[in-house]
XYZ file of C-alpha atoms in Angstrom:
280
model
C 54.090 107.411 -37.007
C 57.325 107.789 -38.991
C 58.121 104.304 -38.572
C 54.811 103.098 -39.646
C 55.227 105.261 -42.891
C 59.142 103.851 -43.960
C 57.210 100.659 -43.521
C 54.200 101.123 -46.007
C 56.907 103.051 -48.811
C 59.207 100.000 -48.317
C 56.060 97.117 -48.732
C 55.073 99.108 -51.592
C 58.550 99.094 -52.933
C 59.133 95.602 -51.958
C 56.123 94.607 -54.080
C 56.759 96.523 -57.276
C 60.176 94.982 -57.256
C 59.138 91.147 -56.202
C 59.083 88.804 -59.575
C 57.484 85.685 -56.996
C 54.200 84.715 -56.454
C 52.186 87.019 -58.484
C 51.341 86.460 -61.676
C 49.337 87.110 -64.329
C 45.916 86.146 -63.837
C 44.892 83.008 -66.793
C 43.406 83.614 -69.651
C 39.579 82.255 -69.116
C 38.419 80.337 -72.194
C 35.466 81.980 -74.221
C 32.325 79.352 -73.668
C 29.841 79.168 -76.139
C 26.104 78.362 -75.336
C 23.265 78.830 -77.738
C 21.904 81.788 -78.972
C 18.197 83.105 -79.091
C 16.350 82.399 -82.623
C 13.404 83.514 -84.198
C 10.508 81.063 -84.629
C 11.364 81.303 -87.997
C 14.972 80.369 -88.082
C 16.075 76.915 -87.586
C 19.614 75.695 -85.009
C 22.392 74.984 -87.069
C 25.575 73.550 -85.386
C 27.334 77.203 -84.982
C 24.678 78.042 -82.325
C 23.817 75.312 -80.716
C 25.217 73.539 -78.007
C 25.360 69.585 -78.447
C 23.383 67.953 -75.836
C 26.500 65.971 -74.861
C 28.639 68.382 -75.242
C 32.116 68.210 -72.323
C 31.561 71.211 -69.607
C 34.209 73.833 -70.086
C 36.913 74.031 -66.984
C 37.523 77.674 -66.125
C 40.994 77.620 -64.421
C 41.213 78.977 -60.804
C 42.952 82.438 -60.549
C 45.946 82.356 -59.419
C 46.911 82.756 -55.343
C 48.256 85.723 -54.649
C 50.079 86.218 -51.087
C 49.324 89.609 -49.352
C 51.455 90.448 -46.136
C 49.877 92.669 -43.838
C 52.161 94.756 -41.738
C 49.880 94.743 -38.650
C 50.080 91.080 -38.179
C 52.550 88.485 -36.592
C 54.862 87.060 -39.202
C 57.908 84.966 -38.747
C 60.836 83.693 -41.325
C 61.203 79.955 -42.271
C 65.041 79.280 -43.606
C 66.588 76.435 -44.775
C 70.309 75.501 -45.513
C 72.524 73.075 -47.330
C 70.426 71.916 -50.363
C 69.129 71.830 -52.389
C 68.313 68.371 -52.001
C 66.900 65.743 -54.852
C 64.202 64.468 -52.296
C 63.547 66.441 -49.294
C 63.261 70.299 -51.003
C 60.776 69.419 -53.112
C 58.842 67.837 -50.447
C 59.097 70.917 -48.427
C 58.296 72.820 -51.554
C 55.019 70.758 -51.892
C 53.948 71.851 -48.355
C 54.914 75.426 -48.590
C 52.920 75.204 -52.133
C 49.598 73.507 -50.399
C 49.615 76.160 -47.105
C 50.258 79.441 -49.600
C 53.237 79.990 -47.525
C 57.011 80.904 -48.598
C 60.236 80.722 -47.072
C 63.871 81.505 -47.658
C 66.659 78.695 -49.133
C 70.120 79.267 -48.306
C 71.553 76.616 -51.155
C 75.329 75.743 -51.565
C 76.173 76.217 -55.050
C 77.674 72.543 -55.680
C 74.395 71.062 -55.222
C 72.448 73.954 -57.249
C 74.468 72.372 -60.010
C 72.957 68.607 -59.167
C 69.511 70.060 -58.993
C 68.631 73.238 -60.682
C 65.006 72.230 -61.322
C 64.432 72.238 -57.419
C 66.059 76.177 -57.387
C 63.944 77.150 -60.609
C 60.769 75.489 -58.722
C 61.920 77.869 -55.025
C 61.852 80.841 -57.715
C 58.633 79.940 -59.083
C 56.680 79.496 -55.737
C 57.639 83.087 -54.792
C 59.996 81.423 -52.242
C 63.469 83.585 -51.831
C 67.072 82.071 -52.317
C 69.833 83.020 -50.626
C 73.533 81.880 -51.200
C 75.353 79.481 -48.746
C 78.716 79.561 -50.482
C 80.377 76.830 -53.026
C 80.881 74.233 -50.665
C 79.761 75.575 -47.582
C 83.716 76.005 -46.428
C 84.287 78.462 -43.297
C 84.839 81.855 -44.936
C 86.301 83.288 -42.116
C 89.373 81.018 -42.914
C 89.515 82.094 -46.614
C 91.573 85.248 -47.508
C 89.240 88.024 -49.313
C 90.222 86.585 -53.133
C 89.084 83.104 -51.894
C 86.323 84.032 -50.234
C 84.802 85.959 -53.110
C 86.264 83.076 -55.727
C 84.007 80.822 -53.672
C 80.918 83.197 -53.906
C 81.400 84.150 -57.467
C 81.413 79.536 -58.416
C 78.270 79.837 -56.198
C 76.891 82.383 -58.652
C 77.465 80.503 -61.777
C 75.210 78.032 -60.203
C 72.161 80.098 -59.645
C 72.826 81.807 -62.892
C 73.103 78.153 -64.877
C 69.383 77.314 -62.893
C 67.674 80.092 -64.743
C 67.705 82.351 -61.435
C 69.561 85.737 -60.915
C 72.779 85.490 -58.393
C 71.494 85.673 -55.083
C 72.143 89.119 -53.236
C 71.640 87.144 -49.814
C 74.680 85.435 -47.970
C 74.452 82.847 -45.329
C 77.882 81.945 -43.914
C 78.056 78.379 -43.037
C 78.067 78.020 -39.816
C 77.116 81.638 -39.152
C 80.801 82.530 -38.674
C 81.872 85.836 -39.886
C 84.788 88.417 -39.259
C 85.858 91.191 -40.546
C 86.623 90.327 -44.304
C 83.377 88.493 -44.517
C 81.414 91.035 -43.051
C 82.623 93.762 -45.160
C 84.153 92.152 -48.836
C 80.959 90.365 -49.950
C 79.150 93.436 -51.388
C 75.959 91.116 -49.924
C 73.622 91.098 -46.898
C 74.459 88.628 -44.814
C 71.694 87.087 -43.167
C 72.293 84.279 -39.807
C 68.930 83.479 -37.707
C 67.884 84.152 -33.816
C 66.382 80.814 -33.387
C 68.211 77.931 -33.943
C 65.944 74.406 -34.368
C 68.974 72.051 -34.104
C 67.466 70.065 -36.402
C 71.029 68.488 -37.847
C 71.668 67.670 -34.577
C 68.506 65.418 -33.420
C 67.321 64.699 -36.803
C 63.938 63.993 -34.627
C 60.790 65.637 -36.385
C 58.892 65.517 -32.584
C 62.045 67.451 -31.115
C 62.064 69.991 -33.355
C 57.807 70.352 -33.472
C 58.161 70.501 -29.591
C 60.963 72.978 -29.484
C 58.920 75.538 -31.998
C 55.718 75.582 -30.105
C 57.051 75.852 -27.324
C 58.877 79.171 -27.606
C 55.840 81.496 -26.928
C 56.434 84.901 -29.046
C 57.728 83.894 -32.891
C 56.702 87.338 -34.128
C 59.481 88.941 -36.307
C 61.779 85.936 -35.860
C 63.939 84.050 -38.301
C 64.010 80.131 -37.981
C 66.861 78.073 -38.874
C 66.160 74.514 -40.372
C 67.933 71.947 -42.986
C 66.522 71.108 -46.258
C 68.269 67.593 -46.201
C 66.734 65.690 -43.485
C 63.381 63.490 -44.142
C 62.904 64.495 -40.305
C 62.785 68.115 -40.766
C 60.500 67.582 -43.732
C 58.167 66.203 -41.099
C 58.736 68.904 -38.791
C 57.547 71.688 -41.130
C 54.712 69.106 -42.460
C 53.529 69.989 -39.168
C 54.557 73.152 -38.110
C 53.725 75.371 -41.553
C 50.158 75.056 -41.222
C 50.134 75.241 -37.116
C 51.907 78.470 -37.091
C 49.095 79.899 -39.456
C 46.684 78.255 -36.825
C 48.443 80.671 -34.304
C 48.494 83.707 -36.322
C 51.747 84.144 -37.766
C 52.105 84.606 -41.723
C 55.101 82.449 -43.275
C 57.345 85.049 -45.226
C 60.597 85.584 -46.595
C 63.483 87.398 -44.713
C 63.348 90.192 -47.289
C 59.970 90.401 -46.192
C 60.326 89.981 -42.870
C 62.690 93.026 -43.062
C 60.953 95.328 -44.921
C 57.189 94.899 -43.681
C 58.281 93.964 -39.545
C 61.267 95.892 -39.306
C 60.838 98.866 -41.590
C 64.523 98.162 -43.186
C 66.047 96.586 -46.478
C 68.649 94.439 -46.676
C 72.125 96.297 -47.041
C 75.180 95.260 -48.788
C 77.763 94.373 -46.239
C 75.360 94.493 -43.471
C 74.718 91.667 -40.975
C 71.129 90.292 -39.652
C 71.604 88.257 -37.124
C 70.788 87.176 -33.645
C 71.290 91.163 -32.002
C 69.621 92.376 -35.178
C 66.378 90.631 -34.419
C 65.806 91.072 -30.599
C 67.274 94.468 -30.480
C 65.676 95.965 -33.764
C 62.380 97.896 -32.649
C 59.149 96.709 -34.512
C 58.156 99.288 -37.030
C 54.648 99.826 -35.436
C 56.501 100.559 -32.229
């Protein structure tokens, strides 16, 4: 009962403090028709409606995602972009399924492509750093390492987004100066797609459906392979088929697991398959 409580105050908290999806609702356009007369009055062109007059549009509202606690969710993240190509196709599928996922983005290339980081912001989609030049950290001393983090920065600032507060450590390596000098969460994955290594869209489609429990998981892809843009052209919209709602890892922590992210804390692979569910 607790647990189920911590996770409602953090949703609610997690939602007053989220600048994504939600917006606010358009403005609808006033639309004129004509107005009842007298017998004795005659239509002038203020009240009348011209017989060939253009319909007026009203805009759709805006989509607004709503997470439900109760129901299977899983984390989409992708590394290494962003790219000029490939994230904004990924972008355009996450945009057509109402879905959002997490981008771990290298700061060199935020600084080829801001627009594609401004767009991630914009979709309600979370960004995450994945240092300057994706370099090992663990072989950087502590000034380095945060040097590195701190150039990374400066990129996400320059793209009109705030510095991220997520790390991903390239190649999920991380020791002791890592895990406690950032001052960030550091966030790895407990499913790893592979999908640098086959650069095959079927292998990595097969591989996801066939793992059979996804709930509360966090999925590792690359934003800069056409093949994994084929992948997830696939998988987005079958895993909302099966159930599962697409969210970010900040999500995924605070509405699954009850928790949020901690500065100098690691989520990784124990995190997620020894951390209870908060409805358990």
């Amino acid at each position: 009962m607790m647990c189920r409580l911590l996770a409602l105050v953090l949703s609610l908290a997690l939602l007053l403090t989220s600048a994504g999806c939600a917006g606010n609702a358009a403005q609808l356009p006033a639309l004129h028709t004509a107005s009842s007369v007298s017998s004795q009055q005659t239509d002038t062109p203020e009240n009348t409606v011209p017989a060939d007059a253009e319909p007026v549009e009203i805009p759709e509202e805006p989509y607004i995602r709503v997470i439900d606690p109760a129901k299977p969710m899983v984390a989409l993240t992708f590394d290494d972009g962003p790219h000029e190509t490939y994230s904004g196709q990924i972008l355009d599928i996450l945009e057509a399924n109402h879905a959002a996922a997490t981008f771990f983005e290298i700061g060199a290339n935020v600084w080829k492509y801001p627009a594609v980081v401004a767009r991630e912001a914009e979709l309600g989609c979370e960004i995450g750093s994945h240092s300057y030049i994706h370099k090992n950290l663990t072989s950087l001393s502590q000034s380095d390492l945060l040097d590195d983090l701190d150039a990374a920065d400066a990129a996400f600032i320059a793209a009109g987004v705030p510095a991220p507060v997520l790390v991903r450590p390239p190649y999920g390596a991380v020791n002791e100066t890592v895990r406690t000098s950032t001052g960030r969460s550091l966030i790895t994955w407990n499913i790893d797609t592979e999908d640098w290594r086959c650069r095959d869209a079927q292998t990595v489609i097969d591989y996801i459906q066939g793992i059979d429990h996804l709930d509360g998981n966090v999925v590792l892809l690359h934003s800069i392979y056409d093949s994994t843009v084929e992948a997830v052209r696939v998988l987005i919209p079958w895993l909302q088929e099966q159930g599962y709602q697409l969210v970010t890892v900040t999500e995924l922590l605070a509405y699954y697991y009850g928790v949020l992210p901690q500065p100098n804390t690691i989520y990784g692979y124990t995190f997620f398959f020894q951390h209870p569910h908060t409805d358990t």
